[in-house]
Amino acid sequence: MKEFLGFGGYQRKPSGAYSWQHLLLVGIVLAAMVGLSIWLGLTYRGKDIKRKNRVLIGAAILIDALEIFKIVVMILRSDEPSTAWHGLLPLFLCSIQLITIPLAAFSKGIVKDAALDFVLIFGILGAVLGTVGAAQNYNAYPVLSLDNVVSALTHSISGFASLYIAISGMASMKKRNIPITFGILGFFCAAAAVTNKLLGTNYMFLVSDDGTPYSLLTALVGDNKVLYAIGVILLFVIYIALFYAIFSLCTKKSRQNSAAV
């Protein structure tokens, strides 16, 4: 257990990015994510919103409990506990789900609708990028470690919530929610940028790609830090716009087919 939690440093060597160990772990959690979301989504699809909400409440409690446990352990095992929290703030794109999933589960009205839409839009993306795409983590830590296992679980819970919202019919994707969705993203991007400047961190990967798929953007703009940061934010905006457009197109066709029948 001490070795799994990383106290005293990991004695095992990392298996490496896209090793069979990496792919096996993420394959298991992603399969569980998809299977559970389909099963529970279809089970609760015809139920009232209160019953549908129970699953989201469970997901919200579990994802925050796992992340809090991870943060506490990482601070305790650090050589400098007073500054260890600098890199553990919920200011990555995936970390926003630690806030938006509870909002989707416990709030009401337009706030709930906007939170549901945000989780739907970014949950599955975060799940894939935070498991399959998290190459830097598997180059740095053993696969069976707190850092990688808890990260895989929390990212897969985000993906689960996203798929569950879609399958159970909880998403609204109303036009009035679009400014709130952009507002949530804008707030966290601004907070990440300020924090990066003050603490020398790399939240939202606005400073550098750090071995993530954003390396493609780095290759495109070179060493221009300003263009790189603008490019990262622009990718978020484009992704939201495309998601809304595709969702609207699909639901429109679905309504037309239903009317024709």
Short mmCIF file of N, CA, C and O in Angstrom, two decimals, residues 132-243:
data_model
loop_
_atom_site.label_atom_id
_atom_site.label_comp_id
_atom_site.label_asym_id
_atom_site.label_seq_id
_atom_site.Cartn_x
_atom_site.Cartn_y
_atom_site.Cartn_z
N VAL A 132 -6.28 7.69 -22.29
CA VAL A 132 -5.48 7.30 -23.46
C VAL A 132 -4.44 8.36 -23.79
O VAL A 132 -3.29 8.06 -24.12
N GLY A 133 -4.83 9.64 -23.68
CA GLY A 133 -3.94 10.72 -24.07
C GLY A 133 -2.97 11.18 -23.00
O GLY A 133 -2.12 12.01 -23.28
N ALA A 134 -3.09 10.64 -21.78
CA ALA A 134 -2.24 11.11 -20.68
C ALA A 134 -0.87 10.42 -20.72
O ALA A 134 -0.45 9.78 -19.74
N ALA A 135 -0.18 10.56 -21.83
CA ALA A 135 1.08 9.85 -22.02
C ALA A 135 2.13 10.23 -20.99
O ALA A 135 2.89 9.39 -20.51
N GLN A 136 2.14 11.53 -20.61
CA GLN A 136 3.17 12.00 -19.69
C GLN A 136 3.07 11.31 -18.33
O GLN A 136 4.09 11.09 -17.66
N ASN A 137 1.87 10.98 -17.88
CA ASN A 137 1.70 10.33 -16.58
C ASN A 137 2.28 8.92 -16.56
O ASN A 137 2.87 8.49 -15.57
N TYR A 138 2.11 8.21 -17.66
CA TYR A 138 2.58 6.82 -17.71
C TYR A 138 4.07 6.73 -18.01
O TYR A 138 4.66 5.67 -17.86
N ASN A 139 4.65 7.85 -18.43
CA ASN A 139 6.10 7.92 -18.53
C ASN A 139 6.73 8.29 -17.19
O ASN A 139 7.92 8.07 -16.98
N ALA A 140 5.91 8.87 -16.29
CA ALA A 140 6.44 9.38 -15.02
C ALA A 140 6.18 8.46 -13.84
O ALA A 140 6.99 8.40 -12.92
N TYR A 141 5.06 7.73 -13.85
CA TYR A 141 4.68 6.91 -12.69
C TYR A 141 4.35 5.48 -13.13
O TYR A 141 3.93 5.25 -14.27
N PRO A 142 4.51 4.50 -12.23
CA PRO A 142 4.07 3.14 -12.54
C PRO A 142 2.57 3.13 -12.83
O PRO A 142 1.83 3.97 -12.30
N VAL A 143 2.12 2.19 -13.63
CA VAL A 143 0.69 2.13 -13.98
C VAL A 143 -0.16 1.93 -12.74
O VAL A 143 -1.14 2.65 -12.52
N LEU A 144 0.20 0.94 -11.91
CA LEU A 144 -0.56 0.69 -10.69
C LEU A 144 -0.02 1.57 -9.56
O LEU A 144 0.76 1.14 -8.72
N SER A 145 -0.43 2.82 -9.61
CA SER A 145 -0.02 3.80 -8.60
C SER A 145 -1.18 4.75 -8.36
O SER A 145 -2.11 4.84 -9.17
N LEU A 146 -1.11 5.46 -7.25
CA LEU A 146 -2.15 6.43 -6.92
C LEU A 146 -2.32 7.43 -8.06
O LEU A 146 -3.46 7.72 -8.47
N ASP A 147 -1.22 7.94 -8.57
CA ASP A 147 -1.28 8.98 -9.58
C ASP A 147 -2.04 8.55 -10.83
O ASP A 147 -2.87 9.30 -11.36
N ASN A 148 -1.77 7.33 -11.29
CA ASN A 148 -2.40 6.89 -12.53
C ASN A 148 -3.77 6.23 -12.32
O ASN A 148 -4.68 6.47 -13.12
N VAL A 149 -3.91 5.45 -11.29
CA VAL A 149 -5.19 4.74 -11.08
C VAL A 149 -6.30 5.72 -10.72
O VAL A 149 -7.39 5.68 -11.31
N VAL A 150 -6.04 6.61 -9.76
CA VAL A 150 -7.08 7.57 -9.36
C VAL A 150 -7.39 8.52 -10.51
O VAL A 150 -8.54 8.88 -10.75
N SER A 151 -6.35 8.94 -11.24
CA SER A 151 -6.57 9.80 -12.40
C SER A 151 -7.45 9.11 -13.44
O SER A 151 -8.38 9.71 -14.00
N ALA A 152 -7.17 7.83 -13.70
CA ALA A 152 -7.98 7.08 -14.67
C ALA A 152 -9.43 6.97 -14.19
O ALA A 152 -10.37 7.09 -14.99
N LEU A 153 -9.61 6.76 -12.89
CA LEU A 153 -10.96 6.62 -12.35
C LEU A 153 -11.74 7.93 -12.42
O LEU A 153 -12.90 7.96 -12.83
N THR A 154 -11.11 9.04 -12.01
CA THR A 154 -11.83 10.32 -12.02
C THR A 154 -12.16 10.77 -13.44
O THR A 154 -13.26 11.28 -13.70
N HIS A 155 -11.22 10.56 -14.36
CA HIS A 155 -11.51 10.93 -15.75
C HIS A 155 -12.61 10.06 -16.35
O HIS A 155 -13.45 10.54 -17.12
N SER A 156 -12.61 8.78 -15.99
CA SER A 156 -13.66 7.89 -16.51
C SER A 156 -15.02 8.21 -15.90
O SER A 156 -16.05 8.03 -16.55
N ILE A 157 -15.04 8.71 -14.67
CA ILE A 157 -16.31 9.14 -14.06
C ILE A 157 -16.87 10.34 -14.82
O ILE A 157 -18.08 10.44 -15.04
N SER A 158 -15.99 11.24 -15.24
CA SER A 158 -16.43 12.37 -16.06
C SER A 158 -17.04 11.88 -17.36
O SER A 158 -18.10 12.36 -17.79
N GLY A 159 -16.39 10.91 -18.00
CA GLY A 159 -16.92 10.34 -19.23
C GLY A 159 -18.23 9.61 -18.99
O GLY A 159 -19.15 9.69 -19.81
N PHE A 160 -18.30 8.88 -17.88
CA PHE A 160 -19.54 8.19 -17.52
C PHE A 160 -20.69 9.18 -17.38
O PHE A 160 -21.79 8.97 -17.91
N ALA A 161 -20.45 10.28 -16.65
CA ALA A 161 -21.50 11.28 -16.43
C ALA A 161 -21.96 11.87 -17.76
O ALA A 161 -23.16 12.08 -17.98
N SER A 162 -21.00 12.12 -18.65
CA SER A 162 -21.33 12.68 -19.96
C SER A 162 -22.24 11.73 -20.75
O SER A 162 -23.29 12.14 -21.27
N LEU A 163 -21.84 10.47 -20.84
CA LEU A 163 -22.63 9.49 -21.58
C LEU A 163 -23.98 9.23 -20.91
O LEU A 163 -25.00 9.09 -21.59
N TYR A 164 -23.98 9.18 -19.59
CA TYR A 164 -25.24 8.94 -18.86
C TYR A 164 -26.23 10.07 -19.11
O TYR A 164 -27.43 9.82 -19.33
N ILE A 165 -25.75 11.31 -19.09
CA ILE A 165 -26.63 12.46 -19.35
C ILE A 165 -27.24 12.35 -20.74
O ILE A 165 -28.43 12.62 -20.93
N ALA A 166 -26.44 11.95 -21.72
CA ALA A 166 -26.93 11.83 -23.10
C ALA A 166 -27.93 10.69 -23.23
O ALA A 166 -29.02 10.85 -23.80
N ILE A 167 -27.59 9.52 -22.68
CA ILE A 167 -28.43 8.34 -22.86
C ILE A 167 -29.73 8.42 -22.05
O ILE A 167 -30.80 8.01 -22.52
N SER A 168 -29.66 8.99 -20.85
CA SER A 168 -30.84 9.07 -20.00
C SER A 168 -31.78 10.20 -20.41
O SER A 168 -32.91 10.29 -19.93
N GLY A 169 -31.32 11.08 -21.30
CA GLY A 169 -32.16 12.18 -21.78
C GLY A 169 -32.18 13.38 -20.86
O GLY A 169 -33.16 14.14 -20.85
N MET A 170 -31.11 13.60 -20.10
CA MET A 170 -31.06 14.73 -19.16
C MET A 170 -30.56 16.02 -19.81
O MET A 170 -30.75 17.11 -19.25
N ALA A 171 -29.91 15.91 -20.95
CA ALA A 171 -29.32 17.10 -21.57
C ALA A 171 -30.41 17.99 -22.16
O ALA A 171 -31.41 17.51 -22.70
N SER A 172 -30.20 19.30 -22.05
CA SER A 172 -31.13 20.25 -22.65
C SER A 172 -30.53 20.88 -23.90
O SER A 172 -31.19 21.01 -24.92
N MET A 173 -29.26 21.27 -23.80
CA MET A 173 -28.53 21.90 -24.91
C MET A 173 -29.33 23.06 -25.51
O MET A 173 -29.37 23.25 -26.73
N LYS A 174 -29.96 23.83 -24.63
CA LYS A 174 -30.73 25.00 -25.08
C LYS A 174 -29.79 26.13 -25.45
O LYS A 174 -28.70 26.28 -24.88
N LYS A 175 -30.24 26.97 -26.38
CA LYS A 175 -29.40 28.08 -26.82
C LYS A 175 -29.08 29.04 -25.68
O LYS A 175 -28.02 29.65 -25.66
N ARG A 176 -30.01 29.17 -24.73
CA ARG A 176 -29.78 30.09 -23.62
C ARG A 176 -28.63 29.64 -22.73
O ARG A 176 -28.08 30.44 -21.96
N ASN A 177 -28.26 28.36 -22.83
CA ASN A 177 -27.16 27.83 -22.01
C ASN A 177 -25.79 28.09 -22.61
O ASN A 177 -24.77 27.96 -21.91
N ILE A 178 -25.75 28.44 -23.89
CA ILE A 178 -24.47 28.60 -24.58
C ILE A 178 -23.59 29.67 -23.93
O ILE A 178 -22.40 29.43 -23.67
N PRO A 179 -24.14 30.88 -23.64
CA PRO A 179 -23.29 31.88 -22.98
C PRO A 179 -22.76 31.41 -21.62
O PRO A 179 -21.63 31.74 -21.25
N ILE A 180 -23.57 30.63 -20.88
CA ILE A 180 -23.12 30.15 -19.57
C ILE A 180 -22.00 29.14 -19.75
O ILE A 180 -21.01 29.13 -18.99
N THR A 181 -22.13 28.27 -20.76
CA THR A 181 -21.07 27.29 -21.04
C THR A 181 -19.76 27.99 -21.36
O THR A 181 -18.70 27.64 -20.81
N PHE A 182 -19.83 29.01 -22.22
CA PHE A 182 -18.62 29.78 -22.53
C PHE A 182 -18.13 30.55 -21.31
O PHE A 182 -16.92 30.72 -21.11
N GLY A 183 -19.08 31.02 -20.49
CA GLY A 183 -18.71 31.74 -19.28
C GLY A 183 -17.95 30.87 -18.29
O GLY A 183 -16.95 31.32 -17.70
N ILE A 184 -18.40 29.63 -18.11
CA ILE A 184 -17.71 28.69 -17.22
C ILE A 184 -16.29 28.45 -17.72
O ILE A 184 -15.32 28.53 -16.96
N LEU A 185 -16.18 28.20 -19.01
CA LEU A 185 -14.87 27.94 -19.59
C LEU A 185 -13.97 29.17 -19.48
O LEU A 185 -12.79 29.06 -19.11
N GLY A 186 -14.54 30.34 -19.79
CA GLY A 186 -13.77 31.58 -19.73
C GLY A 186 -13.26 31.87 -18.33
O GLY A 186 -12.11 32.30 -18.15
N PHE A 187 -14.10 31.64 -17.33
CA PHE A 187 -13.71 31.88 -15.93
C PHE A 187 -12.52 31.01 -15.55
O PHE A 187 -11.55 31.50 -14.96
N PHE A 188 -12.59 29.72 -15.89
CA PHE A 188 -11.52 28.81 -15.51
C PHE A 188 -10.24 29.07 -16.30
O PHE A 188 -9.14 28.91 -15.78
N CYS A 189 -10.39 29.49 -17.56
CA CYS A 189 -9.20 29.82 -18.35
C CYS A 189 -8.50 31.04 -17.75
O CYS A 189 -7.27 31.07 -17.64
N ALA A 190 -9.29 32.04 -17.36
CA ALA A 190 -8.72 33.25 -16.75
C ALA A 190 -8.06 32.91 -15.42
O ALA A 190 -6.94 33.37 -15.12
N ALA A 191 -8.74 32.10 -14.60
CA ALA A 191 -8.18 31.70 -13.31
C ALA A 191 -6.89 30.91 -13.50
O ALA A 191 -5.91 31.09 -12.76
N ALA A 192 -6.87 30.03 -14.51
CA ALA A 192 -5.68 29.23 -14.80
C ALA A 192 -4.52 30.11 -15.24
O ALA A 192 -3.38 29.93 -14.81
N ALA A 193 -4.82 31.10 -16.10
CA ALA A 193 -3.77 31.99 -16.60
C ALA A 193 -3.14 32.80 -15.47
O ALA A 193 -1.92 32.95 -15.40
N VAL A 194 -3.99 33.33 -14.58
CA VAL A 194 -3.49 34.11 -13.45
C VAL A 194 -2.66 33.23 -12.52
O VAL A 194 -1.58 33.62 -12.06
N THR A 195 -3.18 32.04 -12.23
CA THR A 195 -2.47 31.11 -11.33
C THR A 195 -1.13 30.69 -11.92
O THR A 195 -0.12 30.61 -11.20
N ASN A 196 -1.11 30.44 -13.21
CA ASN A 196 0.14 30.08 -13.88
C ASN A 196 1.18 31.18 -13.73
O ASN A 196 2.37 30.91 -13.51
N LYS A 197 0.72 32.41 -13.85
CA LYS A 197 1.63 33.56 -13.75
C LYS A 197 2.17 33.71 -12.33
O LYS A 197 3.37 33.98 -12.13
N LEU A 198 1.28 33.48 -11.34
CA LEU A 198 1.68 33.69 -9.95
C LEU A 198 2.50 32.54 -9.38
O LEU A 198 3.44 32.75 -8.61
N LEU A 199 2.13 31.31 -9.75
CA LEU A 199 2.75 30.14 -9.12
C LEU A 199 3.72 29.38 -10.04
O LEU A 199 4.37 28.43 -9.60
N GLY A 200 3.78 29.79 -11.30
CA GLY A 200 4.67 29.09 -12.23
C GLY A 200 4.16 27.71 -12.61
O GLY A 200 4.95 26.80 -12.90
N THR A 201 2.84 27.55 -12.59
CA THR A 201 2.23 26.26 -12.93
C THR A 201 1.87 26.21 -14.42
O THR A 201 2.19 27.13 -15.18
N ASN A 202 1.18 25.15 -14.82
CA ASN A 202 0.82 24.98 -16.23
C ASN A 202 -0.63 24.51 -16.35
O ASN A 202 -0.92 23.57 -17.09
N TYR A 203 -1.51 25.16 -15.61
CA TYR A 203 -2.93 24.78 -15.66
C TYR A 203 -3.52 25.04 -17.04
O TYR A 203 -3.15 25.99 -17.72
N MET A 204 -4.45 24.18 -17.42
CA MET A 204 -5.10 24.20 -18.74
C MET A 204 -4.09 24.01 -19.86
O MET A 204 -4.42 24.18 -21.03
N PHE A 205 -2.83 23.68 -19.48
CA PHE A 205 -1.73 23.54 -20.45
C PHE A 205 -1.61 24.80 -21.30
O PHE A 205 -1.31 24.74 -22.50
N LEU A 206 -1.82 25.96 -20.65
CA LEU A 206 -1.74 27.24 -21.35
C LEU A 206 -0.30 27.70 -21.54
O LEU A 206 -0.03 28.57 -22.38
N VAL A 207 0.63 27.11 -20.78
CA VAL A 207 2.04 27.51 -20.88
C VAL A 207 2.80 26.62 -21.85
O VAL A 207 3.56 27.10 -22.69
N SER A 208 2.60 25.31 -21.75
CA SER A 208 3.27 24.36 -22.64
C SER A 208 2.44 23.10 -22.75
O SER A 208 1.53 22.86 -21.95
N ASP A 209 2.73 22.27 -23.75
CA ASP A 209 1.94 21.06 -23.98
C ASP A 209 2.26 19.96 -22.98
O ASP A 209 1.43 19.08 -22.75
N ASP A 210 3.45 19.98 -22.38
CA ASP A 210 3.83 19.02 -21.33
C ASP A 210 3.65 17.58 -21.77
O ASP A 210 3.26 16.71 -20.99
N GLY A 211 3.91 17.30 -23.03
CA GLY A 211 3.83 15.94 -23.54
C GLY A 211 2.44 15.46 -23.89
O GLY A 211 2.24 14.30 -24.23
N THR A 212 1.46 16.35 -23.83
CA THR A 212 0.08 16.00 -24.17
C THR A 212 -0.13 16.14 -25.68
O THR A 212 0.75 16.62 -26.40
N PRO A 213 -1.33 15.78 -26.18
CA PRO A 213 -1.60 15.98 -27.62
C PRO A 213 -1.50 17.43 -28.08
O PRO A 213 -1.45 17.69 -29.29
N TYR A 214 -1.43 18.38 -27.14
CA TYR A 214 -1.23 19.78 -27.52
C TYR A 214 0.14 19.98 -28.17
O TYR A 214 0.43 21.08 -28.67
N SER A 215 0.97 18.96 -28.15
CA SER A 215 2.28 19.04 -28.81
C SER A 215 2.11 19.33 -30.31
O SER A 215 3.00 19.92 -30.93
N LEU A 216 0.97 18.94 -30.86
CA LEU A 216 0.68 19.26 -32.27
C LEU A 216 0.55 20.77 -32.46
O LEU A 216 1.00 21.32 -33.47
N LEU A 217 -0.05 21.43 -31.47
CA LEU A 217 -0.18 22.88 -31.52
C LEU A 217 1.18 23.55 -31.36
O LEU A 217 1.48 24.55 -32.03
N THR A 218 2.00 22.99 -30.47
CA THR A 218 3.35 23.51 -30.29
C THR A 218 4.14 23.44 -31.59
O THR A 218 4.85 24.38 -31.95
N ALA A 219 4.01 22.32 -32.28
CA ALA A 219 4.72 22.15 -33.55
C ALA A 219 4.23 23.17 -34.58
O ALA A 219 5.01 23.62 -35.44
N LEU A 220 2.96 23.56 -34.47
CA LEU A 220 2.38 24.50 -35.44
C LEU A 220 2.85 25.93 -35.21
O LEU A 220 3.16 26.65 -36.16
N VAL A 221 2.91 26.35 -33.93
CA VAL A 221 3.25 27.76 -33.63
C VAL A 221 4.69 27.94 -33.17
O VAL A 221 5.13 29.06 -32.95
N GLY A 222 5.39 26.84 -32.97
CA GLY A 222 6.78 26.94 -32.53
C GLY A 222 6.88 27.36 -31.08
O GLY A 222 6.11 26.92 -30.24
N ASP A 223 7.81 28.25 -30.77
CA ASP A 223 8.05 28.68 -29.39
C ASP A 223 7.26 29.93 -29.01
O ASP A 223 7.52 30.53 -27.97
N ASN A 224 6.32 30.33 -29.84
CA ASN A 224 5.52 31.52 -29.54
C ASN A 224 4.49 31.19 -28.46
O ASN A 224 3.47 30.56 -28.73
N LYS A 225 4.76 31.61 -27.21
CA LYS A 225 3.92 31.27 -26.08
C LYS A 225 2.53 31.91 -26.16
O LYS A 225 1.54 31.32 -25.75
N VAL A 226 2.48 33.13 -26.71
CA VAL A 226 1.20 33.84 -26.82
C VAL A 226 0.29 33.13 -27.82
O VAL A 226 -0.89 32.86 -27.54
N LEU A 227 0.84 32.81 -28.99
CA LEU A 227 0.04 32.11 -30.00
C LEU A 227 -0.38 30.73 -29.51
O LEU A 227 -1.48 30.27 -29.81
N TYR A 228 0.51 30.09 -28.76
CA TYR A 228 0.19 28.77 -28.23
C TYR A 228 -1.00 28.85 -27.29
O TYR A 228 -1.96 28.08 -27.40
N ALA A 229 -0.99 29.80 -26.34
CA ALA A 229 -2.08 29.95 -25.37
C ALA A 229 -3.39 30.31 -26.07
O ALA A 229 -4.45 29.75 -25.75
N ILE A 230 -3.32 31.22 -27.04
CA ILE A 230 -4.51 31.58 -27.81
C ILE A 230 -5.05 30.37 -28.56
O ILE A 230 -6.26 30.14 -28.64
N GLY A 231 -4.13 29.58 -29.10
CA GLY A 231 -4.53 28.38 -29.83
C GLY A 231 -5.26 27.37 -28.97
O GLY A 231 -6.25 26.77 -29.38
N VAL A 232 -4.77 27.18 -27.72
CA VAL A 232 -5.42 26.25 -26.79
C VAL A 232 -6.85 26.71 -26.50
O VAL A 232 -7.80 25.92 -26.57
N ILE A 233 -7.01 28.00 -26.19
CA ILE A 233 -8.34 28.53 -25.88
C ILE A 233 -9.24 28.46 -27.11
O ILE A 233 -10.43 28.13 -27.01
N LEU A 234 -8.68 28.77 -28.27
CA LEU A 234 -9.45 28.72 -29.51
C LEU A 234 -9.95 27.31 -29.80
O LEU A 234 -11.08 27.12 -30.28
N LEU A 235 -9.14 26.31 -29.48
CA LEU A 235 -9.56 24.92 -29.66
C LEU A 235 -10.77 24.60 -28.77
O LEU A 235 -11.69 23.88 -29.19
N PHE A 236 -10.77 25.11 -27.54
CA PHE A 236 -11.92 24.93 -26.65
C PHE A 236 -13.19 25.52 -27.26
O PHE A 236 -14.26 24.89 -27.28
N VAL A 237 -13.06 26.75 -27.76
CA VAL A 237 -14.21 27.46 -28.34
C VAL A 237 -14.75 26.71 -29.56
O VAL A 237 -15.96 26.52 -29.71
N ILE A 238 -13.84 26.30 -30.44
CA ILE A 238 -14.24 25.57 -31.64
C ILE A 238 -14.94 24.25 -31.26
O ILE A 238 -15.96 23.88 -31.86
N TYR A 239 -14.39 23.58 -30.27
CA TYR A 239 -14.97 22.30 -29.84
C TYR A 239 -16.40 22.49 -29.32
O TYR A 239 -17.31 21.73 -29.68
N ILE A 240 -16.62 23.51 -28.50
CA ILE A 240 -17.97 23.78 -27.97
C ILE A 240 -18.93 24.09 -29.12
O ILE A 240 -20.05 23.56 -29.17
N ALA A 241 -18.51 24.96 -30.04
CA ALA A 241 -19.36 25.35 -31.16
C ALA A 241 -19.73 24.13 -32.02
O ALA A 241 -20.89 23.96 -32.41
N LEU A 242 -18.73 23.30 -32.31
CA LEU A 242 -18.98 22.10 -33.11
C LEU A 242 -19.91 21.13 -32.39
O LEU A 242 -20.80 20.53 -33.00
N PHE A 243 -19.72 20.98 -31.09
CA PHE A 243 -20.56 20.06 -30.32
C PHE A 243 -22.01 20.50 -30.36
O PHE A 243 -22.90 19.69 -30.60
#
